[in-house]
Coordinates of C-alpha atoms in Angstrom, one line a residue:
Chain A
E84 CA 0.0 -0.1 0.0
V85 CA 1.2 3.6 -0.8
E86 CA 2.1 5.7 2.1
L87 CA 3.8 9.1 2.8
V88 CA 4.6 9.7 6.2
E89 CA 6.2 13.3 7.0
S90 CA 8.5 14.0 9.7
G91 CA 10.9 16.8 11.2
G92 CA 8.3 19.6 11.9
G93 CA 8.6 21.7 14.8
L94 CA 9.5 25.2 16.3
V95 CA 12.2 27.1 14.9
Q96 CA 13.8 30.6 15.4
P97 CA 13.9 32.8 12.7
G98 CA 16.8 32.5 10.6
G99 CA 17.3 28.8 11.7
S100 CA 17.2 25.8 9.7
L101 CA 14.9 22.4 9.7
R102 CA 15.0 19.4 7.6
L103 CA 11.8 17.9 6.8
S104 CA 11.8 14.1 6.0
C105 CA 9.0 12.3 3.8
A106 CA 9.3 8.2 4.1
A107 CA 7.4 6.4 1.1
S108 CA 6.5 2.9 1.2
G109 CA 4.9 1.1 -1.7
F110 CA 6.5 2.6 -4.4
S111 CA 9.9 4.1 -5.3
V112 CA 10.3 7.9 -5.1
S113 CA 12.7 7.7 -8.0
S114 CA 10.2 6.6 -10.2
H115 CA 7.5 9.7 -9.8
Y116 CA 7.5 13.0 -9.3
M117 CA 7.6 14.1 -5.8
S118 CA 6.7 17.3 -4.4
W119 CA 6.4 19.5 -1.0
V120 CA 3.0 21.5 -0.6
R121 CA 2.4 23.6 2.1
Q122 CA -0.5 25.5 3.9
A123 CA -0.2 28.4 6.1
P124 CA -2.7 28.3 9.3
G125 CA -6.0 29.4 7.7
K126 CA -4.6 29.7 4.2
G127 CA -4.6 27.8 1.0
L128 CA -2.3 25.6 -0.6
E129 CA 1.1 26.7 -2.0
W130 CA 3.1 24.4 -4.0
V131 CA 6.9 24.7 -2.9
S132 CA 9.1 22.0 -4.8
L133 CA 9.4 19.4 -6.8
I134 CA 11.8 16.6 -8.1
N135 CA 11.4 14.6 -11.4
S136 CA 12.5 11.0 -11.9
A137 CA 15.4 12.4 -13.6
G138 CA 16.5 14.4 -10.3
Q139 CA 15.8 17.7 -11.7
T140 CA 14.2 20.2 -9.2
G141 CA 12.0 23.4 -8.9
H142 CA 11.1 25.6 -6.4
A143 CA 8.6 28.3 -5.9
D144 CA 10.2 31.8 -5.9
S145 CA 9.0 32.3 -2.3
V146 CA 11.6 29.9 -1.0
K147 CA 14.1 29.7 -3.8
G148 CA 18.0 29.8 -2.6
R149 CA 16.5 28.8 0.9
F150 CA 14.9 25.4 0.6
T151 CA 16.3 22.6 -1.1
I152 CA 14.5 19.5 -2.0
S153 CA 16.4 16.1 -2.4
R154 CA 15.5 12.3 -2.2
D155 CA 17.6 9.3 -1.1
N156 CA 16.6 6.3 -3.4
S157 CA 18.1 3.8 -0.9
E158 CA 16.2 5.1 2.0
N159 CA 13.2 5.8 -0.1
T160 CA 12.9 9.2 1.5
L161 CA 12.1 12.6 0.0
Y162 CA 13.5 15.6 1.8
L163 CA 13.0 19.5 2.1
Q164 CA 16.3 21.2 3.9
M165 CA 14.8 24.5 4.8
N166 CA 17.5 27.5 5.8
S167 CA 17.1 31.0 6.5
L168 CA 13.6 30.3 7.8
R169 CA 11.4 33.2 8.2
I170 CA 8.1 33.8 10.2
E171 CA 5.9 33.6 7.0
D172 CA 7.1 30.1 6.4
T173 CA 5.1 29.1 9.3
A174 CA 2.8 26.2 7.7
V175 CA 1.8 22.5 7.5
Y176 CA 4.6 20.9 5.0
Y177 CA 2.7 18.1 2.8
C178 CA 4.5 15.6 0.8
A179 CA 3.0 14.7 -2.4
R180 CA 3.5 11.9 -5.0
S181 CA 2.5 12.3 -8.4
S182 CA 0.8 9.7 -10.5
G183 CA 4.1 9.0 -12.4
G184 CA 7.2 10.1 -13.7
N185 CA 5.5 11.3 -17.3
P186 CA 4.3 14.7 -17.9
R187 CA 0.8 13.8 -18.0
E188 CA 1.0 12.0 -14.4
R189 CA 2.1 15.2 -12.7
H190 CA -1.2 15.7 -10.6
L191 CA -0.6 14.9 -7.1
Q192 CA -2.2 11.7 -6.3
R193 CA -1.3 10.9 -2.9
W194 CA -0.4 13.2 0.2
G195 CA 1.3 12.7 3.5
Q196 CA -0.7 13.8 6.7
G197 CA 1.7 16.8 7.0
T198 CA 4.0 18.2 9.5
L199 CA 3.7 21.6 11.2
V200 CA 6.7 24.6 10.8
T201 CA 6.2 26.9 13.0
V202 CA 9.0 29.7 12.9
S203 CA 8.9 32.3 15.7
S204 CA 11.1 33.7 18.1
Chain B
E128 CA 3.8 32.1 -14.3
V129 CA 0.5 31.0 -14.8
V130 CA -2.2 32.6 -12.2
L131 CA -5.5 30.9 -11.4
T132 CA -8.4 32.6 -10.1
Q133 CA -11.2 30.5 -8.6
S134 CA -14.7 31.9 -8.2
P135 CA -16.6 32.4 -6.2
G136 CA -14.5 32.2 -3.0
T137 CA -17.7 31.0 -0.8
L138 CA -20.3 29.2 -2.0
S139 CA -23.4 28.9 0.2
L140 CA -25.5 25.7 -0.7
S141 CA -27.7 23.1 0.7
P142 CA -27.6 19.4 0.4
G143 CA -28.8 17.9 -3.0
E144 CA -28.2 21.2 -4.4
R145 CA -25.7 21.6 -7.5
A146 CA -22.9 23.4 -7.1
T147 CA -20.7 24.9 -10.0
L148 CA -16.8 26.3 -9.4
S149 CA -14.9 28.2 -11.8
C150 CA -11.0 28.4 -12.3
R151 CA -9.8 30.8 -14.5
A152 CA -6.0 30.8 -15.7
S153 CA -4.2 33.9 -16.5
Q154 CA -3.0 32.4 -19.9
S155 CA -3.8 29.6 -21.8
V156 CA -2.8 26.3 -20.5
S157 CA -3.1 22.6 -21.5
S158 CA -5.9 20.6 -20.2
S159 CA -3.5 17.7 -19.6
Y160 CA -2.3 19.6 -16.8
L161 CA -5.3 21.0 -14.7
A162 CA -6.3 19.4 -11.9
W163 CA -8.6 19.7 -8.8
Y164 CA -8.6 18.5 -5.3
Q165 CA -10.9 18.5 -2.2
Q166 CA -9.7 19.2 1.3
R167 CA -12.1 18.7 4.1
P168 CA -11.3 20.1 7.5
G169 CA -8.1 19.4 9.4
Q170 CA -7.4 16.6 6.5
A171 CA -4.8 16.6 3.6
P172 CA -6.2 17.3 0.2
R173 CA -7.5 14.6 -2.0
L174 CA -7.3 14.5 -6.0
L175 CA -10.6 14.9 -7.5
I176 CA -9.8 15.7 -11.2
Y177 CA -6.8 15.7 -13.7
G178 CA -6.5 16.2 -17.3
A179 CA -9.3 18.8 -16.9
S180 CA -12.2 16.1 -17.0
I181 CA -10.9 12.9 -15.6
R182 CA -12.1 11.6 -12.3
A183 CA -9.3 10.1 -10.3
T184 CA -9.8 6.4 -8.5
G185 CA -12.7 6.3 -6.4
I186 CA -14.2 9.7 -6.9
P187 CA -18.1 9.4 -7.2
D188 CA -19.5 10.4 -10.6
R189 CA -21.5 13.2 -8.8
F190 CA -18.0 15.4 -9.5
S191 CA -17.5 16.2 -13.0
A192 CA -15.4 18.9 -14.8
S193 CA -14.6 20.3 -18.1
G194 CA -13.1 23.4 -19.7
S195 CA -10.0 24.1 -21.9
G196 CA -7.7 27.3 -22.4
T197 CA -8.1 29.6 -19.8
D198 CA -11.7 28.6 -18.3
F199 CA -12.3 25.5 -16.6
T200 CA -15.3 24.2 -14.4
L201 CA -15.9 21.7 -11.6
T202 CA -19.5 20.6 -10.8
I203 CA -20.7 19.0 -8.3
S204 CA -24.5 17.4 -9.5
R205 CA -26.0 16.8 -6.0
L206 CA -24.3 17.9 -3.0
E207 CA -23.4 15.3 0.0
P208 CA -22.9 16.5 3.4
E209 CA -19.0 15.0 3.0
D210 CA -18.6 17.4 -0.1
F211 CA -18.8 20.7 2.0
A212 CA -15.3 21.7 1.7
V213 CA -12.6 23.5 -0.1
Y214 CA -11.8 23.1 -3.6
Y215 CA -8.3 23.9 -5.1
C216 CA -7.4 23.8 -8.9
Q217 CA -3.9 23.6 -9.8
H218 CA -1.5 23.9 -12.9
L219 CA 1.1 21.7 -13.5
G220 CA 2.9 22.7 -16.4
D221 CA 6.5 22.0 -18.1
S222 CA 8.0 24.8 -16.1
P223 CA 7.5 25.1 -12.4
P224 CA 5.6 26.8 -10.4
W225 CA 3.0 24.5 -10.3
T226 CA 0.7 26.9 -9.0
F227 CA -3.0 26.5 -7.0
G228 CA -5.5 28.6 -7.1
Q229 CA -6.9 30.6 -3.8
G230 CA -9.5 27.7 -3.4
T231 CA -13.4 27.8 -3.2
K232 CA -15.1 27.2 0.0
V233 CA -18.6 24.9 -0.3
E234 CA -20.6 25.5 3.1
V235 CA -23.8 24.9 4.3

């Protein structure tokens, strides 16, 4: 069965760093587009980052240069390294798997339950 | 960057009624890369529709969607109690970002 389990969230001070993990089971992270999506309290969804099956990455302008998405194929885990955190990065961060690795399969088919990141002094 | 504008912001309806949600793109997009999601309170989003009109696995047929170019629509034919939620459209184009609309809340 496909499962995504996020971890690594918590309270961090502005300017600090945090690494989120998304442990996948039931499929290989290397064969699908994988994304991070966040949701600030009471707000809508914001796409953050993606990595495709070829290892190419993309980031939203709001996090570019501060966040890095990566994966460990041997651990079957997706990561989001978040540096220089700002108060406005406070959100629930979801890991999501696309339907497949082809362009027409980019839609986010499976989601984890999310992990809360709070940036506050 | 494609900007998606959803309307209305809130839709107030009763169970059994029909809901029509709109998603308008700032530029023409491929239907292949337009998706809709449902998010119930306290839950992760759930994929409803992909390719602008294809229901995801397990989605009831009271959900339908259509559109092309810049205008896309999600319709719920007869609202069930579990359908009161927030709905988002998303464009997943060749170049990031994969933007979401701001969402439409369907409330009682």
